[in-house]
């Protein structure tokens, strides 16, 4: 502490002759600056020092411009521009430019504070301080009269926001540890004004009607202290939470905490809790309290009461009554609880009645009864759980729901988007521990509807299953509707899925029979893994299925209620072995297959043989009025697909399509890309998937395009393959306005890096003036405007990309009529444009112009000769 000046007037008579009276008459200080930091480890002052300090208290004192900072752990008090004067014979003054208090629970500052002082009998009283609107300190008294006995006192009386706050605090440190005595009370304090004055961001309303608090002892050793608290809050409102009355009474005595009452009243809702607990001997014991008490609740509006604890009032409704006892100690919990409710709504799900009975012993939680009922729907259950180490449990439950759609929000999220409607009833029983569970369930469903496929007809189901660690076995799985029936046994294990004795009947006739074993882990797939990563190569695949000749129109009508397709299908599959060395065969035969609203029909046959990871296939497809398309192939089979096959494994294939009329293709194949044309050719493939060698030719004659990005209507072309390259003999594109012809080469030595180069017989111009590197998502070819001067024509179009996800780019090479050494023109000679992919933005359109098609010249009309008649 420092001061610019200090003046002390002494009473030498009292000092030298030791007469009665103060040793210091007057103390004057100016421009005082100081900091006070509490040091717990510093040695205490001796008793004589405190006696001397009290004898040195002056008769009069005055302090001008005091700036003081007080720090105690995380609490800081800052006093700025303080002026203080006091006298035993007249009233003094107190003023403060700013008083700032900062602590974890309270942060506030007050400025321009003024008041009066009184100094009598070693007691300094500051009165009449107005801190804020509604907050006035009537008196603040610091009692220094017992400093020689090592005691300091503080008395406070405040008018706070319509109410009164009184406090009396004293500290005695003659004996260690020091002893604190605290007594406080508050009446009729407005919580709304308090929250506004303290700057709370949340609106708080209500009143602190009454509060009393006492404490005696050492704050650092509360286990040997005594304390009491009684408080009553009325008309409390905070964050859409309302309560009429909240009363709390508690006492600490002889290491026992007695909860005399916790009472909450909200309209007709009431909750009462009382009991007692031993004061924890250590910090860890706070998490393991020794408590005995009773609870009683009568709740007529569950939604409003739930909102008091932060829930959405709209999610709950109804009446609940609770009675019970509870005790806890030595890490054990016991008690008995009865709860009943009616006209409930839980998470917006109506429940007519609810009842439960719970028993808790030192090691066991027992559910004697649990029942929820809504009209004829119900959930009943009972069970036991061991609260010891393994948490072993056993239980059983039964459920019935006439409309499962009413309970979708209560289902697990994985089920919520599958089943949308129907009636369900069933039973469950099970046992288990923390690490292992087993049991069985039996479910009956009527008129069930699934979200996928959305138009599937309602069906009935009966499912009976047993589950154990790592396995779920459906002893019965029967799905039926009026026209179809599916039966079988299903096992879902950690590393495989098995379907046995599959039997599908259509209108009473056997349609499909067989067995399936797939080494696939559904656990990995639900965890986000791809199905290829969920396959187990250590196990063998086994599929044996046969489908009798089936009318697809009859099948789709039976499942969907309407014929989504027509035709006939028959197949037989028998495949087994490791996923990289499959053995077996498969036959597929379809006749006159057609989709709804599509007149094009397709017939086909496929004969496939599997030998040690190699697939030999023969297939043919027939469209009405077209020559059949045939395929013969010998391929290395690598699950999940050819992209994962080794580059050294060879393939051989031959595909022949003498004449395919494109206007007769089904729409699910053509996607309306072609309106007419004839596709013919014959191709032979060799080498590997990534580095194929292709020979043969492919020709499109008189092709008529549908809606395509090129905005063209006519296309014809011929492609001749020579091993790992192909020549584009001609590619003619056009419409009513333009006629454009290209020639070029196709290089595909590596299917990850394919190059196609095209050159045009006519001048092609970039009309969009796109900058190189700009992403494009469309190419449009239009007639060249009459007033457009051709400064540079596109000499070559080069496409580069891959078949397995590699991005594609288009490079343009400009040819200039006259050589120009200008740097900008030279840079424009070659430009490259990536095709837009997902995440690259909207992109632009590459507009190419060419000379328009010549208009036909009208011929001069010749006079018709008159015929001669004899």
CSV table of N, CA and C in Angstrom, one decimal, residues 129-277:
chain,number,residue,atom,x,y,z
A,129,UNK,N,-26.7,4.1,1.2
A,129,UNK,CA,-26.0,3.8,0.0
A,129,UNK,C,-27.0,3.3,-1.1
A,130,UNK,N,-27.1,4.0,-2.2
A,130,UNK,CA,-28.0,3.6,-3.2
A,130,UNK,C,-27.2,3.0,-4.3
A,131,UNK,N,-27.2,1.7,-4.5
A,131,UNK,CA,-26.4,1.0,-5.4
A,131,UNK,C,-27.0,0.9,-6.8
A,132,UNK,N,-28.3,0.6,-6.9
A,132,UNK,CA,-29.0,0.5,-8.1
A,132,UNK,C,-30.5,0.7,-7.9
A,133,UNK,N,-31.2,0.8,-9.0
A,133,UNK,CA,-32.7,1.0,-8.8
A,133,UNK,C,-33.3,-0.2,-8.0
A,134,UNK,N,-33.8,0.1,-6.9
A,134,UNK,CA,-34.4,-1.0,-6.1
A,134,UNK,C,-33.5,-1.6,-5.1
A,135,UNK,N,-32.2,-1.2,-5.1
A,135,UNK,CA,-31.2,-1.9,-4.3
A,135,UNK,C,-30.5,-0.8,-3.4
A,136,UNK,N,-30.9,-0.7,-2.1
A,136,UNK,CA,-30.3,0.4,-1.3
A,136,UNK,C,-29.8,-0.3,0.0
A,137,UNK,N,-28.6,0.1,0.4
A,137,UNK,CA,-28.0,-0.4,1.6
A,137,UNK,C,-28.4,0.6,2.7
A,138,UNK,N,-29.3,0.1,3.6
A,138,UNK,CA,-29.7,1.0,4.7
A,138,UNK,C,-28.5,1.2,5.7
A,139,UNK,N,-27.8,0.1,6.0
A,139,UNK,CA,-26.7,0.3,6.9
A,139,UNK,C,-25.7,-0.9,6.7
A,140,UNK,N,-24.4,-0.5,6.8
A,140,UNK,CA,-23.4,-1.5,6.8
A,140,UNK,C,-22.4,-1.2,7.9
A,141,UNK,N,-22.4,-2.1,8.9
A,141,UNK,CA,-21.6,-1.8,10.1
A,141,UNK,C,-20.5,-2.8,10.3
A,142,UNK,N,-19.2,-2.2,10.4
A,142,UNK,CA,-18.1,-3.0,10.6
A,142,UNK,C,-17.7,-2.9,12.1
A,143,UNK,N,-17.7,-4.0,12.9
A,143,UNK,CA,-17.5,-3.9,14.3
A,143,UNK,C,-16.0,-4.3,14.6
A,144,UNK,N,-15.2,-3.2,15.0
A,144,UNK,CA,-13.8,-3.4,15.3
A,144,UNK,C,-13.6,-3.4,16.8
A,145,UNK,N,-14.6,-3.4,17.6
A,145,UNK,CA,-14.5,-3.2,19.1
A,145,UNK,C,-13.9,-4.4,19.8
A,146,UNK,N,-13.8,-5.6,19.2
A,146,UNK,CA,-13.2,-6.7,19.8
A,146,UNK,C,-12.0,-7.2,19.1
A,147,UNK,N,-11.3,-6.4,18.5
A,147,UNK,CA,-10.0,-6.8,17.8
A,147,UNK,C,-9.0,-7.4,18.8
A,148,UNK,N,-9.0,-6.8,20.0
A,148,UNK,CA,-8.1,-7.4,21.0
A,148,UNK,C,-8.4,-8.8,21.4
A,149,UNK,N,-9.7,-9.2,21.2
A,149,UNK,CA,-10.1,-10.5,21.5
A,149,UNK,C,-10.1,-11.4,20.2
A,150,UNK,N,-9.5,-10.8,19.1
A,150,UNK,CA,-9.4,-11.4,17.8
A,150,UNK,C,-10.8,-11.8,17.2
A,151,UNK,N,-11.6,-10.8,17.2
A,151,UNK,CA,-13.0,-11.0,16.7
A,151,UNK,C,-13.3,-9.8,15.8
A,152,UNK,N,-14.0,-10.1,14.6
A,152,UNK,CA,-14.4,-9.1,13.7
A,152,UNK,C,-15.8,-9.4,13.4
A,153,UNK,N,-16.7,-8.3,13.3
A,153,UNK,CA,-18.1,-8.5,13.1
A,153,UNK,C,-18.5,-7.6,11.9
A,154,UNK,N,-19.6,-8.0,11.3
A,154,UNK,CA,-20.2,-7.3,10.1
A,154,UNK,C,-21.7,-7.4,10.2
A,155,UNK,N,-22.4,-6.3,10.1
A,155,UNK,CA,-23.9,-6.3,10.1
A,155,UNK,C,-24.3,-5.6,8.9
A,156,UNK,N,-25.4,-6.1,8.2
A,156,UNK,CA,-25.8,-5.6,7.0
A,156,UNK,C,-27.3,-5.6,6.9
A,157,UNK,N,-27.9,-4.4,6.5
A,157,UNK,CA,-29.3,-4.3,6.3
A,157,UNK,C,-29.6,-3.7,4.9
A,158,UNK,N,-30.3,-4.4,4.0
A,158,UNK,CA,-30.5,-3.9,2.7
A,158,UNK,C,-32.0,-3.9,2.3
A,159,UNK,N,-32.4,-2.9,1.6
A,159,UNK,CA,-33.7,-2.9,0.9
A,159,UNK,C,-33.5,-3.4,-0.5
A,160,UNK,N,-33.9,-4.6,-0.7
A,160,UNK,CA,-33.6,-5.2,-2.0
A,160,UNK,C,-34.8,-5.5,-2.8
A,161,UNK,N,-35.1,-4.8,-3.8
A,161,UNK,CA,-36.2,-5.1,-4.8
A,161,UNK,C,-37.5,-5.4,-4.2
A,162,UNK,N,-37.9,-4.5,-3.3
A,162,UNK,CA,-39.2,-4.6,-2.7
A,162,UNK,C,-39.2,-5.4,-1.4
A,163,UNK,N,-38.1,-6.0,-1.0
A,163,UNK,CA,-38.0,-6.7,0.2
A,163,UNK,C,-36.8,-6.3,1.1
A,164,UNK,N,-36.6,-7.1,2.1
A,164,UNK,CA,-35.5,-6.8,3.1
A,164,UNK,C,-34.5,-8.0,3.1
A,165,UNK,N,-33.2,-7.6,3.3
A,165,UNK,CA,-32.2,-8.6,3.5
A,165,UNK,C,-31.4,-8.2,4.7
A,166,UNK,N,-31.2,-9.1,5.6
A,166,UNK,CA,-30.4,-8.8,6.8
A,166,UNK,C,-29.4,-9.9,7.0
A,167,UNK,N,-28.2,-9.5,7.5
A,167,UNK,CA,-27.2,-10.5,7.7
A,167,UNK,C,-26.3,-10.0,8.8
A,168,UNK,N,-25.8,-11.0,9.6
A,168,UNK,CA,-24.9,-10.8,10.7
A,168,UNK,C,-23.8,-11.8,10.6
A,169,UNK,N,-22.5,-11.3,10.4
A,169,UNK,CA,-21.4,-12.2,10.2
A,169,UNK,C,-20.3,-11.8,11.2
A,170,UNK,N,-19.8,-12.8,11.9
A,170,UNK,CA,-18.6,-12.6,12.8
A,170,UNK,C,-17.6,-13.7,12.6
A,171,UNK,N,-16.4,-13.4,12.9
A,171,UNK,CA,-15.3,-14.3,12.7
A,171,UNK,C,-14.4,-14.2,14.0
A,172,UNK,N,-14.1,-15.3,14.6
A,172,UNK,CA,-13.3,-15.4,15.8
A,172,UNK,C,-12.1,-16.3,15.5
A,173,UNK,N,-10.9,-15.8,15.6
A,173,UNK,CA,-9.7,-16.6,15.2
A,173,UNK,C,-8.7,-16.7,16.4
A,174,UNK,N,-9.2,-16.5,17.6
A,174,UNK,CA,-8.3,-16.6,18.7
A,174,UNK,C,-7.8,-18.1,18.8
A,175,UNK,N,-8.7,-19.0,18.6
A,175,UNK,CA,-8.3,-20.4,18.6
A,175,UNK,C,-8.4,-20.9,17.1
A,176,UNK,N,-7.5,-21.9,16.8
A,176,UNK,CA,-7.5,-22.4,15.4
A,176,UNK,C,-8.2,-23.8,15.4
A,177,UNK,N,-9.0,-24.1,14.4
A,177,UNK,CA,-9.4,-23.2,13.3
A,177,UNK,C,-10.3,-22.1,13.7
A,178,UNK,N,-10.4,-21.1,12.9
A,178,UNK,CA,-11.3,-20.0,13.2
A,178,UNK,C,-12.7,-20.4,13.2
A,179,UNK,N,-13.5,-19.6,13.9
A,179,UNK,CA,-14.9,-20.0,14.0
A,179,UNK,C,-15.8,-18.8,13.4
A,180,UNK,N,-16.7,-19.2,12.5
A,180,UNK,CA,-17.5,-18.2,11.8
A,180,UNK,C,-19.0,-18.4,12.4
A,181,UNK,N,-19.6,-17.3,12.5
A,181,UNK,CA,-21.0,-17.3,12.9
A,181,UNK,C,-21.8,-16.4,11.8
A,182,UNK,N,-22.7,-17.0,11.1
A,182,UNK,CA,-23.4,-16.4,10.1
A,182,UNK,C,-24.9,-16.6,10.3
A,183,UNK,N,-25.6,-15.5,10.2
A,183,UNK,CA,-27.1,-15.5,10.3
A,183,UNK,C,-27.7,-14.5,9.3
A,184,UNK,N,-28.6,-15.0,8.5
A,184,UNK,CA,-29.2,-14.1,7.5
A,184,UNK,C,-30.6,-14.4,7.3
A,185,UNK,N,-31.3,-13.4,6.8
A,185,UNK,CA,-32.7,-13.6,6.5
A,185,UNK,C,-33.1,-12.7,5.3
A,186,UNK,N,-34.1,-13.1,4.6
A,186,UNK,CA,-34.6,-12.3,3.5
A,186,UNK,C,-36.2,-12.4,3.4
A,187,UNK,N,-36.9,-11.4,3.1
A,187,UNK,CA,-38.3,-11.4,2.9
A,187,UNK,C,-38.7,-10.6,1.7
A,188,UNK,N,-39.7,-11.2,1.0
A,188,UNK,CA,-40.4,-10.5,-0.1
A,188,UNK,C,-39.4,-9.8,-1.1
A,189,UNK,N,-38.5,-10.6,-1.6
A,189,UNK,CA,-37.5,-10.0,-2.6
A,189,UNK,C,-38.0,-10.4,-4.0
A,190,UNK,N,-38.2,-9.5,-4.9
A,190,UNK,CA,-38.7,-9.7,-6.2
A,190,UNK,C,-37.5,-10.4,-7.1
A,191,UNK,N,-37.8,-11.6,-7.6
A,191,UNK,CA,-36.8,-12.3,-8.4
A,191,UNK,C,-36.7,-11.6,-9.8
A,192,UNK,N,-37.8,-11.0,-10.3
A,192,UNK,CA,-37.7,-10.4,-11.6
A,192,UNK,C,-36.8,-9.2,-11.5
A,193,UNK,N,-37.0,-8.3,-10.5
A,193,UNK,CA,-36.1,-7.1,-10.4
A,193,UNK,C,-34.7,-7.6,-10.1
A,194,UNK,N,-34.5,-8.6,-9.3
A,194,UNK,CA,-33.1,-9.1,-9.0
A,194,UNK,C,-32.4,-9.5,-10.3
A,195,UNK,N,-33.1,-10.3,-11.2
A,195,UNK,CA,-32.5,-10.8,-12.4
A,195,UNK,C,-32.2,-9.7,-13.3
A,196,UNK,N,-33.0,-8.7,-13.4
A,196,UNK,CA,-32.8,-7.6,-14.3
A,196,UNK,C,-31.6,-6.8,-13.8
A,197,UNK,N,-31.5,-6.5,-12.5
A,197,UNK,CA,-30.4,-5.7,-12.0
A,197,UNK,C,-29.1,-6.5,-12.1
A,198,UNK,N,-29.1,-7.8,-11.9
A,198,UNK,CA,-27.8,-8.5,-12.0
A,198,UNK,C,-27.5,-8.9,-13.4
A,199,UNK,N,-28.4,-8.6,-14.4
A,199,UNK,CA,-28.0,-8.8,-15.8
A,199,UNK,C,-28.2,-10.2,-16.2
A,200,UNK,N,-29.1,-11.0,-15.7
A,200,UNK,CA,-29.4,-12.4,-16.1
A,200,UNK,C,-29.9,-12.3,-17.5
A,201,UNK,N,-29.4,-13.2,-18.4
A,201,UNK,CA,-29.9,-13.3,-19.8
A,201,UNK,C,-31.3,-13.9,-19.9
A,202,UNK,N,-31.7,-14.8,-18.9
A,202,UNK,CA,-33.0,-15.5,-18.9
A,202,UNK,C,-33.9,-14.7,-18.0
A,203,UNK,N,-35.2,-14.6,-18.4
A,203,UNK,CA,-36.1,-13.9,-17.6
A,203,UNK,C,-36.6,-14.8,-16.4
A,204,UNK,N,-36.5,-14.2,-15.2
A,204,UNK,CA,-36.9,-14.9,-14.0
A,204,UNK,C,-38.0,-14.1,-13.4
A,205,UNK,N,-39.1,-14.7,-13.0
A,205,UNK,CA,-40.2,-14.0,-12.3
A,205,UNK,C,-40.5,-14.8,-11.0
A,206,UNK,N,-41.1,-14.1,-10.1
A,206,UNK,CA,-41.5,-14.7,-8.9
A,206,UNK,C,-41.0,-13.9,-7.7
A,207,UNK,N,-41.1,-14.5,-6.5
A,207,UNK,CA,-40.7,-13.8,-5.3
A,207,UNK,C,-40.0,-14.8,-4.3
A,208,UNK,N,-38.9,-14.3,-3.7
A,208,UNK,CA,-38.3,-15.0,-2.5
A,208,UNK,C,-39.1,-14.5,-1.3
A,209,UNK,N,-40.2,-15.3,-1.0
A,209,UNK,CA,-41.1,-14.9,0.1
A,209,UNK,C,-40.4,-14.9,1.5
A,210,UNK,N,-39.6,-15.9,1.7
A,210,UNK,CA,-39.0,-16.0,3.0
A,210,UNK,C,-37.7,-16.8,2.9
A,211,UNK,N,-36.7,-16.5,3.7
A,211,UNK,CA,-35.5,-17.3,3.7
A,211,UNK,C,-34.7,-17.0,5.0
A,212,UNK,N,-34.3,-18.1,5.6
A,212,UNK,CA,-33.5,-18.0,6.8
A,212,UNK,C,-32.3,-18.9,6.7
A,213,UNK,N,-31.1,-18.4,7.1
A,213,UNK,CA,-29.9,-19.3,7.0
A,213,UNK,C,-29.0,-19.0,8.2
A,214,UNK,N,-28.5,-20.1,8.7
A,214,UNK,CA,-27.5,-20.0,9.8
A,214,UNK,C,-26.4,-20.9,9.6
A,215,UNK,N,-25.2,-20.5,10.1
A,215,UNK,CA,-24.0,-21.4,10.0
A,215,UNK,C,-23.1,-21.0,11.1
A,216,UNK,N,-22.5,-22.1,11.7
A,216,UNK,CA,-21.5,-21.9,12.8
A,216,UNK,C,-20.5,-23.0,12.7
A,217,UNK,N,-19.2,-22.5,12.5
A,217,UNK,CA,-18.2,-23.5,12.4
A,217,UNK,C,-17.1,-23.0,11.4
A,218,UNK,N,-16.3,-23.9,11.0
A,218,UNK,CA,-15.2,-23.6,10.1
A,218,UNK,C,-15.7,-24.0,8.7
A,219,UNK,N,-15.7,-23.0,7.7
A,219,UNK,CA,-16.2,-23.3,6.3
A,219,UNK,C,-15.3,-24.4,5.7
A,220,UNK,N,-14.0,-24.5,6.1
A,220,UNK,CA,-13.2,-25.5,5.5
A,220,UNK,C,-13.4,-26.9,6.1
A,221,UNK,N,-14.2,-27.0,7.1
A,221,UNK,CA,-14.5,-28.3,7.8
A,221,UNK,C,-16.0,-28.3,8.1
A,222,UNK,N,-16.8,-28.4,7.0
A,222,UNK,CA,-18.3,-28.4,7.3
A,222,UNK,C,-18.8,-29.6,8.0
A,223,UNK,N,-18.0,-30.7,8.0
A,223,UNK,CA,-18.5,-31.9,8.7
A,223,UNK,C,-18.7,-31.6,10.2
A,224,UNK,N,-17.9,-30.7,10.8
A,224,UNK,CA,-18.0,-30.4,12.2
A,224,UNK,C,-18.8,-29.1,12.5
A,225,UNK,N,-19.5,-28.6,11.5
A,225,UNK,CA,-20.2,-27.3,11.6
A,225,UNK,C,-21.7,-27.7,11.8
A,226,UNK,N,-22.5,-26.6,12.2
A,226,UNK,CA,-23.9,-26.7,12.2
A,226,UNK,C,-24.5,-25.7,11.3
A,227,UNK,N,-25.6,-26.0,10.6
A,227,UNK,CA,-26.2,-25.1,9.7
A,227,UNK,C,-27.7,-25.4,9.6
A,228,UNK,N,-28.4,-24.4,9.1
A,228,UNK,CA,-29.9,-24.6,8.8
A,228,UNK,C,-30.3,-23.7,7.7
A,229,UNK,N,-31.3,-24.1,6.9
A,229,UNK,CA,-31.8,-23.4,5.8
A,229,UNK,C,-33.3,-23.6,5.7
A,230,UNK,N,-34.0,-22.5,5.5
A,230,UNK,CA,-35.4,-22.6,5.2
A,230,UNK,C,-35.7,-21.5,4.2
A,231,UNK,N,-36.2,-21.9,3.1
A,231,UNK,CA,-36.5,-20.9,2.0
A,231,UNK,C,-37.9,-21.2,1.4
A,232,UNK,N,-38.6,-20.2,0.9
A,232,UNK,CA,-39.8,-20.4,0.2
A,232,UNK,C,-39.9,-19.4,-1.0
A,233,UNK,N,-40.1,-20.0,-2.2
A,233,UNK,CA,-40.2,-19.3,-3.4
A,233,UNK,C,-41.7,-19.4,-3.8
A,234,UNK,N,-42.2,-18.2,-4.3
A,234,UNK,CA,-43.6,-18.2,-4.7
A,234,UNK,C,-43.7,-17.7,-6.1
A,235,UNK,N,-44.6,-18.2,-6.9
A,235,UNK,CA,-44.9,-17.7,-8.3
A,235,UNK,C,-43.7,-17.7,-9.1
A,236,UNK,N,-42.9,-18.8,-9.0
A,236,UNK,CA,-41.6,-18.8,-9.7
A,236,UNK,C,-41.9,-19.1,-11.2
A,237,UNK,N,-41.2,-18.4,-12.1
A,237,UNK,CA,-41.3,-18.6,-13.5
A,237,UNK,C,-39.9,-18.4,-14.1
A,238,UNK,N,-39.5,-19.4,-14.9
A,238,UNK,CA,-38.1,-19.3,-15.5
A,238,UNK,C,-38.1,-20.3,-16.7
A,239,UNK,N,-37.7,-19.8,-17.9
A,239,UNK,CA,-37.6,-20.6,-19.1
A,239,UNK,C,-38.8,-21.5,-19.3
A,240,UNK,N,-40.0,-20.9,-19.3
A,240,UNK,CA,-41.3,-21.6,-19.5
A,240,UNK,C,-41.5,-22.6,-18.4
A,241,UNK,N,-40.9,-22.4,-17.3
A,241,UNK,CA,-41.1,-23.3,-16.1
A,241,UNK,C,-41.8,-22.5,-15.0
A,242,UNK,N,-42.9,-23.1,-14.5
A,242,UNK,CA,-43.7,-22.3,-13.5
A,242,UNK,C,-44.0,-23.2,-12.3
A,243,UNK,N,-44.0,-22.6,-11.2
A,243,UNK,CA,-44.3,-23.3,-9.9
A,243,UNK,C,-44.9,-22.2,-9.0
A,244,UNK,N,-46.0,-22.7,-8.3
A,244,UNK,CA,-46.7,-21.8,-7.4
A,244,UNK,C,-45.8,-21.6,-6.1
A,245,UNK,N,-45.4,-22.7,-5.6
A,245,UNK,CA,-44.6,-22.7,-4.3
A,245,UNK,C,-43.5,-23.7,-4.4
A,246,UNK,N,-42.3,-23.3,-4.0
A,246,UNK,CA,-41.2,-24.3,-3.7
A,246,UNK,C,-40.7,-24.0,-2.4
A,247,UNK,N,-40.7,-25.0,-1.5
A,247,UNK,CA,-40.2,-24.8,-0.1
A,247,UNK,C,-39.1,-25.8,0.1
A,248,UNK,N,-38.1,-25.4,0.8
A,248,UNK,CA,-37.0,-26.3,1.1
A,248,UNK,C,-36.5,-26.0,2.5
A,249,UNK,N,-36.5,-27.0,3.3
A,249,UNK,CA,-36.0,-26.9,4.7
A,249,UNK,C,-35.0,-28.0,5.0
A,250,UNK,N,-33.8,-27.6,5.4
A,250,UNK,CA,-32.7,-28.6,5.7
A,250,UNK,C,-31.9,-28.1,6.8
A,251,UNK,N,-31.3,-29.1,7.5
A,251,UNK,CA,-30.4,-28.8,8.7
A,251,UNK,C,-29.2,-29.7,8.7
A,252,UNK,N,-28.1,-29.2,9.2
A,252,UNK,CA,-26.8,-29.9,9.3
A,252,UNK,C,-26.5,-29.9,10.8
A,253,UNK,N,-26.4,-31.1,11.4
A,253,UNK,CA,-26.1,-31.2,12.8
A,253,UNK,C,-25.5,-32.5,13.1
A,254,UNK,N,-24.4,-32.5,13.9
A,254,UNK,CA,-23.8,-33.8,14.3
A,254,UNK,C,-23.5,-34.7,13.1
A,255,UNK,N,-23.0,-34.1,12.1
A,255,UNK,CA,-22.6,-34.9,10.9
A,255,UNK,C,-23.8,-35.5,10.2
A,256,UNK,N,-25.0,-35.0,10.4
A,256,UNK,CA,-26.2,-35.5,9.8
A,256,UNK,C,-26.9,-34.4,9.0
A,257,UNK,N,-27.3,-34.7,7.8
A,257,UNK,CA,-28.1,-33.8,7.0
A,257,UNK,C,-29.5,-34.2,7.0
A,258,UNK,N,-30.4,-33.4,7.5
A,258,UNK,CA,-31.8,-33.7,7.6
A,258,UNK,C,-32.5,-32.8,6.6
A,259,UNK,N,-33.1,-33.5,5.6
A,259,UNK,CA,-34.0,-32.9,4.6
A,259,UNK,C,-35.4,-32.8,5.3
A,260,UNK,N,-35.7,-31.7,5.9
A,260,UNK,CA,-37.0,-31.6,6.6
A,260,UNK,C,-38.1,-31.6,5.6
A,261,UNK,N,-38.0,-30.9,4.5
A,261,UNK,CA,-39.0,-31.0,3.5
A,261,UNK,C,-38.5,-30.3,2.2
A,262,UNK,N,-38.8,-31.0,1.1
A,262,UNK,CA,-38.8,-30.4,-0.2
A,262,UNK,C,-40.2,-30.5,-0.7
A,263,UNK,N,-40.8,-29.3,-0.9
A,263,UNK,CA,-42.2,-29.3,-1.3
A,263,UNK,C,-42.4,-28.4,-2.5
A,264,UNK,N,-43.0,-29.0,-3.6
A,264,UNK,CA,-43.2,-28.3,-4.8
A,264,UNK,C,-44.7,-28.4,-5.1
A,265,UNK,N,-45.3,-27.2,-5.3
A,265,UNK,CA,-46.7,-27.1,-5.7
A,265,UNK,C,-46.8,-26.3,-7.0
A,266,UNK,N,-47.5,-26.9,-7.9
A,266,UNK,CA,-47.8,-26.3,-9.2
A,266,UNK,C,-49.2,-26.5,-9.6
A,267,UNK,N,-50.1,-25.5,-9.3
A,267,UNK,CA,-51.5,-25.8,-9.5
A,267,UNK,C,-52.0,-26.9,-8.6
A,268,UNK,N,-52.5,-28.0,-9.2
A,268,UNK,CA,-53.0,-29.1,-8.4
A,268,UNK,C,-51.9,-30.2,-8.3
A,269,UNK,N,-50.7,-29.9,-8.9
A,269,UNK,CA,-49.6,-30.8,-8.8
A,269,UNK,C,-48.8,-30.6,-7.5
A,270,UNK,N,-48.5,-31.6,-6.8
A,270,UNK,CA,-47.7,-31.5,-5.5
A,270,UNK,C,-46.7,-32.7,-5.4
A,271,UNK,N,-45.5,-32.3,-4.9
A,271,UNK,CA,-44.5,-33.3,-4.7
A,271,UNK,C,-43.8,-33.0,-3.3
A,272,UNK,N,-43.7,-34.0,-2.5
A,272,UNK,CA,-43.1,-33.9,-1.2
A,272,UNK,C,-42.0,-34.9,-1.0
A,273,UNK,N,-40.8,-34.5,-0.6
A,273,UNK,CA,-39.7,-35.4,-0.3
A,273,UNK,C,-39.1,-35.0,1.0
A,274,UNK,N,-38.8,-36.0,1.9
A,274,UNK,CA,-38.1,-35.7,3.1
A,274,UNK,C,-37.3,-36.9,3.5
A,275,UNK,N,-36.3,-36.7,4.4
A,275,UNK,CA,-35.4,-37.8,4.8
A,275,UNK,C,-34.2,-37.2,5.5
A,276,UNK,N,-33.2,-38.1,5.7
A,276,UNK,CA,-32.0,-37.7,6.3
A,276,UNK,C,-30.8,-38.5,5.7
A,277,UNK,N,-29.6,-37.9,5.8
A,277,UNK,CA,-28.5,-38.6,5.3
A,277,UNK,C,-27.3,-38.2,6.1
